[in-house]
Amino acid sequence: MHDQVIDPAGHDAPGPACGRPDELRVPLPSPAEITTLGAARAAIDGLDAALAVLLERRAAVAAVVQRLKPVGGFAGRDPGREREIVAAMAERAPSLGPERLARIMAAVIEAGLDAAESP
Ligand SMILES: O=C(O)C(=O)C[C@]1(C(=O)O)C=C[C@@H](O)C=C1
């Protein structure tokens, strides 16, 4: 596994390196090199920290989209665009595949729309 990157902001928890506010660098653990439960959980904690940062930023950008669209929010949901998003992600994450990614992204998109309505 890669060495844990230390967050220069000084947080103790394992997390992504946020060198600049507009940049995220994350060590990608190699599953084959993880041999203990503690190491596996530490790797998951690091990945989840990066996911949290990405999810929050994605929701903020999705909120901008809602303001720019003629009809925003849940009323302006666009299934074709959501299929495009899932198809593009399935190319990068083939082991998850489009069906699982569709479930994941439906939850992500709905949470973003919900947060945009009640920030
Ligand atoms: O691209 C849009 O039209 C959006 O509203 C953004 C977004 C998303 O979160 O990616 C949200 C809702 C739509 O159904 C599709 C995509």
mmCIF file of N, CA and C and ligand atoms in Angstrom:
data_model
loop_
_atom_site.group_PDB
_atom_site.id
_atom_site.type_symbol
_atom_site.label_atom_id
_atom_site.label_comp_id
_atom_site.label_asym_id
_atom_site.label_seq_id
_atom_site.Cartn_x
_atom_site.Cartn_y
_atom_site.Cartn_z
ATOM 1 N N MET A 1 0.855 -1.195 0.000
ATOM 2 C CA MET A 1 0.000 0.000 0.000
ATOM 3 C C MET A 1 0.889 1.243 0.000
ATOM 4 N N HIS A 2 0.401 2.296 -0.627
ATOM 5 C CA HIS A 2 1.148 3.551 -0.576
ATOM 6 C C HIS A 2 1.192 4.069 0.854
ATOM 7 N N ASP A 3 2.216 4.843 1.146
ATOM 8 C CA ASP A 3 2.226 5.530 2.437
ATOM 9 C C ASP A 3 1.032 6.455 2.510
ATOM 10 N N GLN A 4 0.510 6.595 3.719
ATOM 11 C CA GLN A 4 -0.615 7.515 3.900
ATOM 12 C C GLN A 4 -0.145 8.949 3.675
ATOM 13 N N VAL A 5 -0.862 9.665 2.868
ATOM 14 C CA VAL A 5 -0.514 11.066 2.661
ATOM 15 C C VAL A 5 -1.048 11.875 3.840
ATOM 16 N N ILE A 6 -0.213 12.710 4.381
ATOM 17 C CA ILE A 6 -0.627 13.516 5.535
ATOM 18 C C ILE A 6 -1.294 14.792 5.050
ATOM 19 N N ASP A 7 -2.459 15.062 5.629
ATOM 20 C CA ASP A 7 -3.188 16.275 5.270
ATOM 21 C C ASP A 7 -2.447 17.474 5.838
ATOM 22 N N PRO A 8 -1.965 18.373 4.976
ATOM 23 C CA PRO A 8 -1.211 19.522 5.487
ATOM 24 C C PRO A 8 -2.058 20.440 6.363
ATOM 25 N N ALA A 9 -3.391 20.267 6.288
ATOM 26 C CA ALA A 9 -4.242 21.072 7.167
ATOM 27 C C ALA A 9 -4.107 20.619 8.616
ATOM 28 N N GLY A 10 -3.482 19.441 8.834
ATOM 29 C CA GLY A 10 -3.180 19.026 10.197
ATOM 30 C C GLY A 10 -4.198 18.116 10.827
ATOM 31 N N HIS A 11 -5.147 17.574 10.056
ATOM 32 C CA HIS A 11 -6.112 16.653 10.638
ATOM 33 C C HIS A 11 -5.422 15.337 10.961
ATOM 34 N N ASP A 12 -5.830 14.701 12.080
ATOM 35 C CA ASP A 12 -5.215 13.445 12.487
ATOM 36 C C ASP A 12 -5.696 12.276 11.642
ATOM 37 N N ALA A 13 -6.972 12.312 11.260
ATOM 38 C CA ALA A 13 -7.532 11.167 10.549
ATOM 39 C C ALA A 13 -6.863 11.004 9.189
ATOM 40 N N PRO A 14 -6.763 9.753 8.717
ATOM 41 C CA PRO A 14 -6.217 9.567 7.377
ATOM 42 C C PRO A 14 -7.110 10.257 6.375
ATOM 43 N N GLY A 15 -6.518 10.908 5.433
ATOM 44 C CA GLY A 15 -7.384 11.620 4.504
ATOM 45 C C GLY A 15 -6.655 12.075 3.273
ATOM 46 N N PRO A 16 -7.394 12.646 2.370
ATOM 47 C CA PRO A 16 -6.787 13.116 1.137
ATOM 48 C C PRO A 16 -5.879 14.307 1.399
ATOM 49 N N ALA A 17 -4.903 14.473 0.542
ATOM 50 C CA ALA A 17 -4.014 15.617 0.663
ATOM 51 C C ALA A 17 -4.634 16.803 -0.053
ATOM 52 N N CYS A 18 -4.902 17.839 0.684
ATOM 53 C CA CYS A 18 -5.507 19.028 0.088
ATOM 54 C C CYS A 18 -4.451 20.117 0.098
ATOM 55 N N GLY A 19 -3.538 20.065 -0.848
ATOM 56 C CA GLY A 19 -2.452 21.028 -0.898
ATOM 57 C C GLY A 19 -2.961 22.409 -1.222
ATOM 58 N N ARG A 20 -3.904 22.468 -2.142
ATOM 59 C CA ARG A 20 -4.555 23.741 -2.494
ATOM 60 C C ARG A 20 -6.045 23.490 -2.419
ATOM 61 N N PRO A 21 -6.835 24.524 -2.223
ATOM 62 C CA PRO A 21 -8.266 24.298 -2.079
ATOM 63 C C PRO A 21 -8.904 23.706 -3.329
ATOM 64 N N ASP A 22 -8.252 23.839 -4.487
ATOM 65 C CA ASP A 22 -8.842 23.331 -5.722
ATOM 66 C C ASP A 22 -8.143 22.074 -6.221
ATOM 67 N N GLU A 23 -7.474 21.368 -5.336
ATOM 68 C CA GLU A 23 -6.743 20.180 -5.766
ATOM 69 C C GLU A 23 -6.910 19.070 -4.726
ATOM 70 N N LEU A 24 -7.074 17.835 -5.226
ATOM 71 C CA LEU A 24 -7.195 16.689 -4.323
ATOM 72 C C LEU A 24 -6.262 15.593 -4.818
ATOM 73 N N ARG A 25 -5.339 15.167 -3.984
ATOM 74 C CA ARG A 25 -4.463 14.058 -4.354
ATOM 75 C C ARG A 25 -4.636 12.952 -3.327
ATOM 76 N N VAL A 26 -4.835 11.734 -3.829
ATOM 77 C CA VAL A 26 -5.176 10.626 -2.951
ATOM 78 C C VAL A 26 -4.293 9.428 -3.274
ATOM 79 N N PRO A 27 -3.675 8.812 -2.255
ATOM 80 C CA PRO A 27 -2.956 7.566 -2.517
ATOM 81 C C PRO A 27 -3.963 6.455 -2.785
ATOM 82 N N LEU A 28 -3.732 5.667 -3.841
ATOM 83 C CA LEU A 28 -4.640 4.559 -4.153
ATOM 84 C C LEU A 28 -4.052 3.276 -3.571
ATOM 85 N N PRO A 29 -4.679 2.739 -2.526
ATOM 86 C CA PRO A 29 -4.142 1.517 -1.947
ATOM 87 C C PRO A 29 -4.248 0.351 -2.925
ATOM 88 N N SER A 30 -3.288 -0.573 -2.861
ATOM 89 C CA SER A 30 -3.321 -1.776 -3.696
ATOM 90 C C SER A 30 -3.918 -2.909 -2.876
ATOM 91 N N PRO A 31 -5.134 -3.365 -3.201
ATOM 92 C CA PRO A 31 -5.783 -4.400 -2.394
ATOM 93 C C PRO A 31 -4.907 -5.631 -2.196
ATOM 94 N N ALA A 32 -4.156 -6.018 -3.212
ATOM 95 C CA ALA A 32 -3.340 -7.243 -3.107
ATOM 96 C C ALA A 32 -2.250 -7.101 -2.047
ATOM 97 N N GLU A 33 -1.891 -5.880 -1.688
ATOM 98 C CA GLU A 33 -0.810 -5.676 -0.717
ATOM 99 C C GLU A 33 -1.323 -5.510 0.708
ATOM 100 N N ILE A 34 -2.643 -5.525 0.882
ATOM 101 C CA ILE A 34 -3.212 -5.333 2.221
ATOM 102 C C ILE A 34 -3.423 -6.711 2.861
ATOM 103 N N THR A 35 -2.860 -6.903 4.054
ATOM 104 C CA THR A 35 -2.905 -8.250 4.659
ATOM 105 C C THR A 35 -3.545 -8.267 6.042
ATOM 106 N N THR A 36 -3.849 -7.112 6.624
ATOM 107 C CA THR A 36 -4.457 -7.120 7.956
ATOM 108 C C THR A 36 -5.747 -6.324 7.945
ATOM 109 N N LEU A 37 -6.618 -6.666 8.918
ATOM 110 C CA LEU A 37 -7.899 -5.942 9.040
ATOM 111 C C LEU A 37 -7.651 -4.457 9.304
ATOM 112 N N GLY A 38 -6.687 -4.157 10.167
ATOM 113 C CA GLY A 38 -6.406 -2.754 10.477
ATOM 114 C C GLY A 38 -5.958 -1.981 9.260
ATOM 115 N N ALA A 39 -5.087 -2.598 8.474
ATOM 116 C CA ALA A 39 -4.598 -1.912 7.268
ATOM 117 C C ALA A 39 -5.734 -1.738 6.264
ATOM 118 N N ALA A 40 -6.592 -2.755 6.165
ATOM 119 C CA ALA A 40 -7.716 -2.651 5.218
ATOM 120 C C ALA A 40 -8.658 -1.521 5.631
ATOM 121 N N ARG A 41 -8.934 -1.455 6.954
ATOM 122 C CA ARG A 41 -9.839 -0.385 7.409
ATOM 123 C C ARG A 41 -9.189 0.992 7.266
ATOM 124 N N ALA A 42 -7.898 1.067 7.500
ATOM 125 C CA ALA A 42 -7.213 2.355 7.314
ATOM 126 C C ALA A 42 -7.275 2.779 5.848
ATOM 127 N N ALA A 43 -7.128 1.813 4.946
ATOM 128 C CA ALA A 43 -7.210 2.130 3.512
ATOM 129 C C ALA A 43 -8.617 2.618 3.160
ATOM 130 N N ILE A 44 -9.620 1.943 3.719
ATOM 131 C CA ILE A 44 -11.006 2.375 3.461
ATOM 132 C C ILE A 44 -11.232 3.779 4.022
ATOM 133 N N ASP A 45 -10.704 4.047 5.223
ATOM 134 C CA ASP A 45 -10.888 5.385 5.812
ATOM 135 C C ASP A 45 -10.289 6.466 4.913
ATOM 136 N N GLY A 46 -9.132 6.173 4.334
ATOM 137 C CA GLY A 46 -8.510 7.157 3.442
ATOM 138 C C GLY A 46 -9.333 7.380 2.183
ATOM 139 N N LEU A 47 -9.823 6.288 1.609
ATOM 140 C CA LEU A 47 -10.647 6.422 0.397
ATOM 141 C C LEU A 47 -11.958 7.135 0.711
ATOM 142 N N ASP A 48 -12.567 6.809 1.869
ATOM 143 C CA ASP A 48 -13.833 7.458 2.215
ATOM 144 C C ASP A 48 -13.639 8.964 2.463
ATOM 145 N N ALA A 49 -12.489 9.325 3.007
ATOM 146 C CA ALA A 49 -12.220 10.753 3.218
ATOM 147 C C ALA A 49 -12.185 11.480 1.873
ATOM 148 N N ALA A 50 -11.555 10.838 0.884
ATOM 149 C CA ALA A 50 -11.507 11.454 -0.443
ATOM 150 C C ALA A 50 -12.907 11.493 -1.058
ATOM 151 N N LEU A 51 -13.659 10.388 -0.881
ATOM 152 C CA LEU A 51 -15.023 10.367 -1.422
ATOM 153 C C LEU A 51 -15.872 11.490 -0.826
ATOM 154 N N ALA A 52 -15.711 11.725 0.478
ATOM 155 C CA ALA A 52 -16.510 12.773 1.131
ATOM 156 C C ALA A 52 -16.217 14.136 0.514
ATOM 157 N N VAL A 53 -14.930 14.407 0.292
ATOM 158 C CA VAL A 53 -14.558 15.691 -0.320
ATOM 159 C C VAL A 53 -15.154 15.795 -1.726
ATOM 160 N N LEU A 54 -15.027 14.706 -2.501
ATOM 161 C CA LEU A 54 -15.548 14.722 -3.874
ATOM 162 C C LEU A 54 -17.070 14.841 -3.896
ATOM 163 N N LEU A 55 -17.731 14.123 -2.990
ATOM 164 C CA LEU A 55 -19.201 14.166 -2.982
ATOM 165 C C LEU A 55 -19.701 15.567 -2.626
ATOM 166 N N GLU A 56 -19.028 16.201 -1.662
ATOM 167 C CA GLU A 56 -19.470 17.549 -1.284
ATOM 168 C C GLU A 56 -19.253 18.534 -2.431
ATOM 169 N N ARG A 57 -18.094 18.401 -3.106
ATOM 170 C CA ARG A 57 -17.827 19.320 -4.217
ATOM 171 C C ARG A 57 -18.776 19.040 -5.390
ATOM 172 N N ARG A 58 -19.070 17.749 -5.634
ATOM 173 C CA ARG A 58 -20.002 17.408 -6.710
ATOM 174 C C ARG A 58 -21.384 18.004 -6.433
ATOM 175 N N ALA A 59 -21.833 17.896 -5.191
ATOM 176 C CA ALA A 59 -23.147 18.440 -4.846
ATOM 177 C C ALA A 59 -23.173 19.954 -5.055
ATOM 178 N N ALA A 60 -22.073 20.623 -4.732
ATOM 179 C CA ALA A 60 -22.026 22.081 -4.903
ATOM 180 C C ALA A 60 -22.098 22.452 -6.384
ATOM 181 N N VAL A 61 -21.399 21.684 -7.230
ATOM 182 C CA VAL A 61 -21.447 21.974 -8.668
ATOM 183 C C VAL A 61 -22.824 21.624 -9.231
ATOM 184 N N ALA A 62 -23.402 20.513 -8.759
ATOM 185 C CA ALA A 62 -24.750 20.135 -9.224
ATOM 186 C C ALA A 62 -25.768 21.209 -8.827
ATOM 187 N N ALA A 63 -25.548 21.868 -7.690
ATOM 188 C CA ALA A 63 -26.455 22.952 -7.280
ATOM 189 C C ALA A 63 -26.369 24.121 -8.263
ATOM 190 N N VAL A 64 -25.160 24.379 -8.776
ATOM 191 C CA VAL A 64 -25.013 25.435 -9.796
ATOM 192 C C VAL A 64 -25.817 25.064 -11.040
ATOM 193 N N VAL A 65 -25.703 23.773 -11.441
ATOM 194 C CA VAL A 65 -26.459 23.326 -12.625
ATOM 195 C C VAL A 65 -27.950 23.592 -12.426
ATOM 196 N N GLN A 66 -28.446 23.331 -11.230
ATOM 197 C CA GLN A 66 -29.890 23.517 -11.000
ATOM 198 C C GLN A 66 -30.301 24.982 -11.204
ATOM 199 N N ARG A 67 -29.395 25.900 -10.838
ATOM 200 C CA ARG A 67 -29.718 27.328 -11.015
ATOM 201 C C ARG A 67 -29.641 27.736 -12.482
ATOM 202 N N LEU A 68 -28.809 27.030 -13.267
ATOM 203 C CA LEU A 68 -28.615 27.412 -14.671
ATOM 204 C C LEU A 68 -29.656 26.786 -15.610
ATOM 205 N N LYS A 69 -30.228 25.660 -15.207
ATOM 206 C CA LYS A 69 -31.185 24.966 -16.068
ATOM 207 C C LYS A 69 -32.521 25.704 -16.084
ATOM 208 N N PRO A 70 -33.239 25.596 -17.213
ATOM 209 C CA PRO A 70 -34.570 26.222 -17.258
ATOM 210 C C PRO A 70 -35.481 25.683 -16.150
ATOM 211 N N VAL A 71 -35.440 24.364 -15.941
ATOM 212 C CA VAL A 71 -36.188 23.762 -14.830
ATOM 213 C C VAL A 71 -35.184 22.975 -13.990
ATOM 214 N N GLY A 72 -34.927 23.454 -12.785
ATOM 215 C CA GLY A 72 -33.959 22.791 -11.925
ATOM 216 C C GLY A 72 -34.626 21.866 -10.929
ATOM 217 N N GLY A 73 -33.814 21.292 -10.062
ATOM 218 C CA GLY A 73 -34.321 20.457 -8.977
ATOM 219 C C GLY A 73 -34.866 19.126 -9.469
ATOM 220 N N PHE A 74 -35.631 18.473 -8.590
ATOM 221 C CA PHE A 74 -36.175 17.154 -8.929
ATOM 222 C C PHE A 74 -37.090 17.248 -10.150
ATOM 223 N N ALA A 75 -37.761 18.387 -10.331
ATOM 224 C CA ALA A 75 -38.671 18.550 -11.477
ATOM 225 C C ALA A 75 -37.908 18.537 -12.803
ATOM 226 N N GLY A 76 -36.633 18.900 -12.772
ATOM 227 C CA GLY A 76 -35.851 18.965 -14.006
ATOM 228 C C GLY A 76 -34.922 17.780 -14.193
ATOM 229 N N ARG A 77 -35.229 16.702 -13.495
ATOM 230 C CA ARG A 77 -34.363 15.523 -13.579
ATOM 231 C C ARG A 77 -34.259 15.056 -15.033
ATOM 232 N N ASP A 78 -33.054 14.617 -15.419
ATOM 233 C CA ASP A 78 -32.752 14.313 -16.819
ATOM 234 C C ASP A 78 -32.192 12.882 -16.910
ATOM 235 N N PRO A 79 -33.065 11.888 -17.140
ATOM 236 C CA PRO A 79 -32.610 10.498 -17.155
ATOM 237 C C PRO A 79 -31.558 10.226 -18.220
ATOM 238 N N GLY A 80 -31.635 10.906 -19.372
ATOM 239 C CA GLY A 80 -30.633 10.698 -20.418
ATOM 240 C C GLY A 80 -29.258 11.121 -19.957
ATOM 241 N N ARG A 81 -29.177 12.263 -19.319
ATOM 242 C CA ARG A 81 -27.894 12.736 -18.777
ATOM 243 C C ARG A 81 -27.380 11.770 -17.694
ATOM 244 N N GLU A 82 -28.274 11.272 -16.891
ATOM 245 C CA GLU A 82 -27.853 10.333 -15.839
ATOM 246 C C GLU A 82 -27.319 9.041 -16.456
ATOM 247 N N ARG A 83 -27.922 8.582 -17.559
ATOM 248 C CA ARG A 83 -27.402 7.384 -18.238
ATOM 249 C C ARG A 83 -26.006 7.650 -18.804
ATOM 250 N N GLU A 84 -25.798 8.854 -19.352
ATOM 251 C CA GLU A 84 -24.462 9.206 -19.864
ATOM 252 C C GLU A 84 -23.420 9.170 -18.743
ATOM 253 N N ILE A 85 -23.785 9.725 -17.609
ATOM 254 C CA ILE A 85 -22.860 9.758 -16.462
ATOM 255 C C ILE A 85 -22.486 8.334 -16.060
ATOM 256 N N VAL A 86 -23.493 7.469 -15.955
ATOM 257 C CA VAL A 86 -23.241 6.082 -15.534
ATOM 258 C C VAL A 86 -22.394 5.352 -16.576
ATOM 259 N N ALA A 87 -22.683 5.559 -17.852
ATOM 260 C CA ALA A 87 -21.913 4.872 -18.905
ATOM 261 C C ALA A 87 -20.447 5.300 -18.866
ATOM 262 N N ALA A 88 -20.203 6.592 -18.671
ATOM 263 C CA ALA A 88 -18.813 7.079 -18.608
ATOM 264 C C ALA A 88 -18.107 6.503 -17.378
ATOM 265 N N MET A 89 -18.824 6.425 -16.268
ATOM 266 C CA MET A 89 -18.196 5.891 -15.055
ATOM 267 C C MET A 89 -17.939 4.391 -15.183
ATOM 268 N N ALA A 90 -18.824 3.686 -15.890
ATOM 269 C CA ALA A 90 -18.647 2.234 -16.050
ATOM 270 C C ALA A 90 -17.381 1.926 -16.854
ATOM 271 N N GLU A 91 -16.986 2.836 -17.722
ATOM 272 C CA GLU A 91 -15.724 2.621 -18.457
ATOM 273 C C GLU A 91 -14.529 2.699 -17.511
ATOM 274 N N ARG A 92 -14.630 3.557 -16.506
ATOM 275 C CA ARG A 92 -13.525 3.708 -15.551
ATOM 276 C C ARG A 92 -13.594 2.683 -14.429
ATOM 277 N N ALA A 93 -14.783 2.142 -14.185
ATOM 278 C CA ALA A 93 -14.966 1.202 -13.065
ATOM 279 C C ALA A 93 -15.664 -0.056 -13.566
ATOM 280 N N PRO A 94 -15.018 -0.800 -14.484
ATOM 281 C CA PRO A 94 -15.696 -1.953 -15.096
ATOM 282 C C PRO A 94 -16.058 -3.044 -14.102
ATOM 283 N N SER A 95 -15.319 -3.173 -13.009
ATOM 284 C CA SER A 95 -15.642 -4.252 -12.065
ATOM 285 C C SER A 95 -16.920 -3.942 -11.287
ATOM 286 N N LEU A 96 -17.301 -2.694 -11.213
ATOM 287 C CA LEU A 96 -18.595 -2.368 -10.593
ATOM 288 C C LEU A 96 -19.727 -2.536 -11.602
ATOM 289 N N GLY A 97 -19.493 -2.092 -12.826
ATOM 290 C CA GLY A 97 -20.487 -2.298 -13.885
ATOM 291 C C GLY A 97 -21.620 -1.295 -13.822
ATOM 292 N N PRO A 98 -22.352 -1.156 -14.946
ATOM 293 C CA PRO A 98 -23.360 -0.105 -15.048
ATOM 294 C C PRO A 98 -24.543 -0.247 -14.084
ATOM 295 N N GLU A 99 -24.931 -1.472 -13.757
ATOM 296 C CA GLU A 99 -26.113 -1.592 -12.876
ATOM 297 C C GLU A 99 -25.812 -1.108 -11.471
ATOM 298 N N ARG A 100 -24.671 -1.533 -10.924
ATOM 299 C CA ARG A 100 -24.333 -1.063 -9.570
ATOM 300 C C ARG A 100 -24.051 0.440 -9.585
ATOM 301 N N LEU A 101 -23.338 0.886 -10.615
ATOM 302 C CA LEU A 101 -23.031 2.322 -10.681
ATOM 303 C C LEU A 101 -24.303 3.147 -10.822
ATOM 304 N N ALA A 102 -25.294 2.618 -11.524
ATOM 305 C CA ALA A 102 -26.565 3.354 -11.654
ATOM 306 C C ALA A 102 -27.215 3.524 -10.281
ATOM 307 N N ARG A 103 -27.151 2.480 -9.455
ATOM 308 C CA ARG A 103 -27.729 2.590 -8.102
ATOM 309 C C ARG A 103 -26.949 3.615 -7.282
ATOM 310 N N ILE A 104 -25.616 3.523 -7.363
ATOM 311 C CA ILE A 104 -24.784 4.460 -6.595
ATOM 312 C C ILE A 104 -25.059 5.888 -7.041
ATOM 313 N N MET A 105 -25.076 6.115 -8.360
ATOM 314 C CA MET A 105 -25.206 7.484 -8.854
ATOM 315 C C MET A 105 -26.615 8.028 -8.653
ATOM 316 N N ALA A 106 -27.625 7.158 -8.661
ATOM 317 C CA ALA A 106 -28.976 7.641 -8.349
ATOM 318 C C ALA A 106 -28.984 8.222 -6.937
ATOM 319 N N ALA A 107 -28.331 7.520 -5.993
ATOM 320 C CA ALA A 107 -28.280 8.020 -4.615
ATOM 321 C C ALA A 107 -27.473 9.321 -4.542
ATOM 322 N N VAL A 108 -26.354 9.367 -5.258
ATOM 323 C CA VAL A 108 -25.506 10.574 -5.233
ATOM 324 C C VAL A 108 -26.274 11.766 -5.815
ATOM 325 N N ILE A 109 -26.922 11.535 -6.951
ATOM 326 C CA ILE A 109 -27.639 12.635 -7.622
ATOM 327 C C ILE A 109 -28.812 13.103 -6.769
ATOM 328 N N GLU A 110 -29.562 12.152 -6.206
ATOM 329 C CA GLU A 110 -30.702 12.552 -5.367
ATOM 330 C C GLU A 110 -30.238 13.316 -4.131
ATOM 331 N N ALA A 111 -29.137 12.891 -3.533
ATOM 332 C CA ALA A 111 -28.619 13.626 -2.369
ATOM 333 C C ALA A 111 -28.199 15.039 -2.774
ATOM 334 N N GLY A 112 -27.625 15.174 -3.965
ATOM 335 C CA GLY A 112 -27.215 16.501 -4.432
ATOM 336 C C GLY A 112 -28.413 17.405 -4.675
ATOM 337 N N LEU A 113 -29.449 16.839 -5.294
ATOM 338 C CA LEU A 113 -30.651 17.651 -5.547
ATOM 339 C C LEU A 113 -31.303 18.049 -4.216
ATOM 340 N N ASP A 114 -31.324 17.109 -3.280
ATOM 341 C CA ASP A 114 -31.905 17.386 -1.965
ATOM 342 C C ASP A 114 -31.119 18.486 -1.250
ATOM 343 N N ALA A 115 -29.790 18.397 -1.296
ATOM 344 C CA ALA A 115 -28.961 19.410 -0.626
ATOM 345 C C ALA A 115 -29.134 20.778 -1.280
ATOM 346 N N ALA A 116 -29.349 20.780 -2.612
ATOM 347 C CA ALA A 116 -29.536 22.061 -3.304
ATOM 348 C C ALA A 116 -30.845 22.723 -2.882
ATOM 349 N N GLU A 117 -31.842 21.881 -2.550
ATOM 350 C CA GLU A 117 -33.141 22.439 -2.139
ATOM 351 C C GLU A 117 -33.120 22.880 -0.681
ATOM 352 N N SER A 118 -32.385 22.167 0.158
ATOM 353 C CA SER A 118 -32.338 22.516 1.591
ATOM 354 C C SER A 118 -30.899 22.571 2.053
ATOM 355 N N PRO A 119 -30.167 23.608 1.646
ATOM 356 C CA PRO A 119 -28.730 23.664 1.986
ATOM 357 C C PRO A 119 -28.494 23.762 3.500
HETATM 358 O O1 LIG B 1 -26.882 17.737 -15.627
HETATM 359 C C1 LIG B 1 -27.957 18.105 -15.139
HETATM 360 O O2 LIG B 1 -28.903 18.474 -15.843
HETATM 361 C C2 LIG B 1 -28.125 18.131 -13.697
HETATM 362 O O3 LIG B 1 -29.147 18.578 -13.199
HETATM 363 C C3 LIG B 1 -27.075 17.536 -12.834
HETATM 364 C C4 LIG B 1 -27.434 16.099 -12.435
HETATM 365 C C5 LIG B 1 -26.208 15.569 -11.648
HETATM 366 O O4 LIG B 1 -26.211 15.641 -10.425
HETATM 367 O O5 LIG B 1 -25.249 15.138 -12.320
HETATM 368 C C6 LIG B 1 -28.638 16.110 -11.571
HETATM 369 C C7 LIG B 1 -29.874 15.788 -12.042
HETATM 370 C C8 LIG B 1 -30.109 15.333 -13.403
HETATM 371 O O6 LIG B 1 -31.053 14.303 -13.463
HETATM 372 C C9 LIG B 1 -28.873 14.966 -14.100
HETATM 373 C C10 LIG B 1 -27.643 15.276 -13.641
#
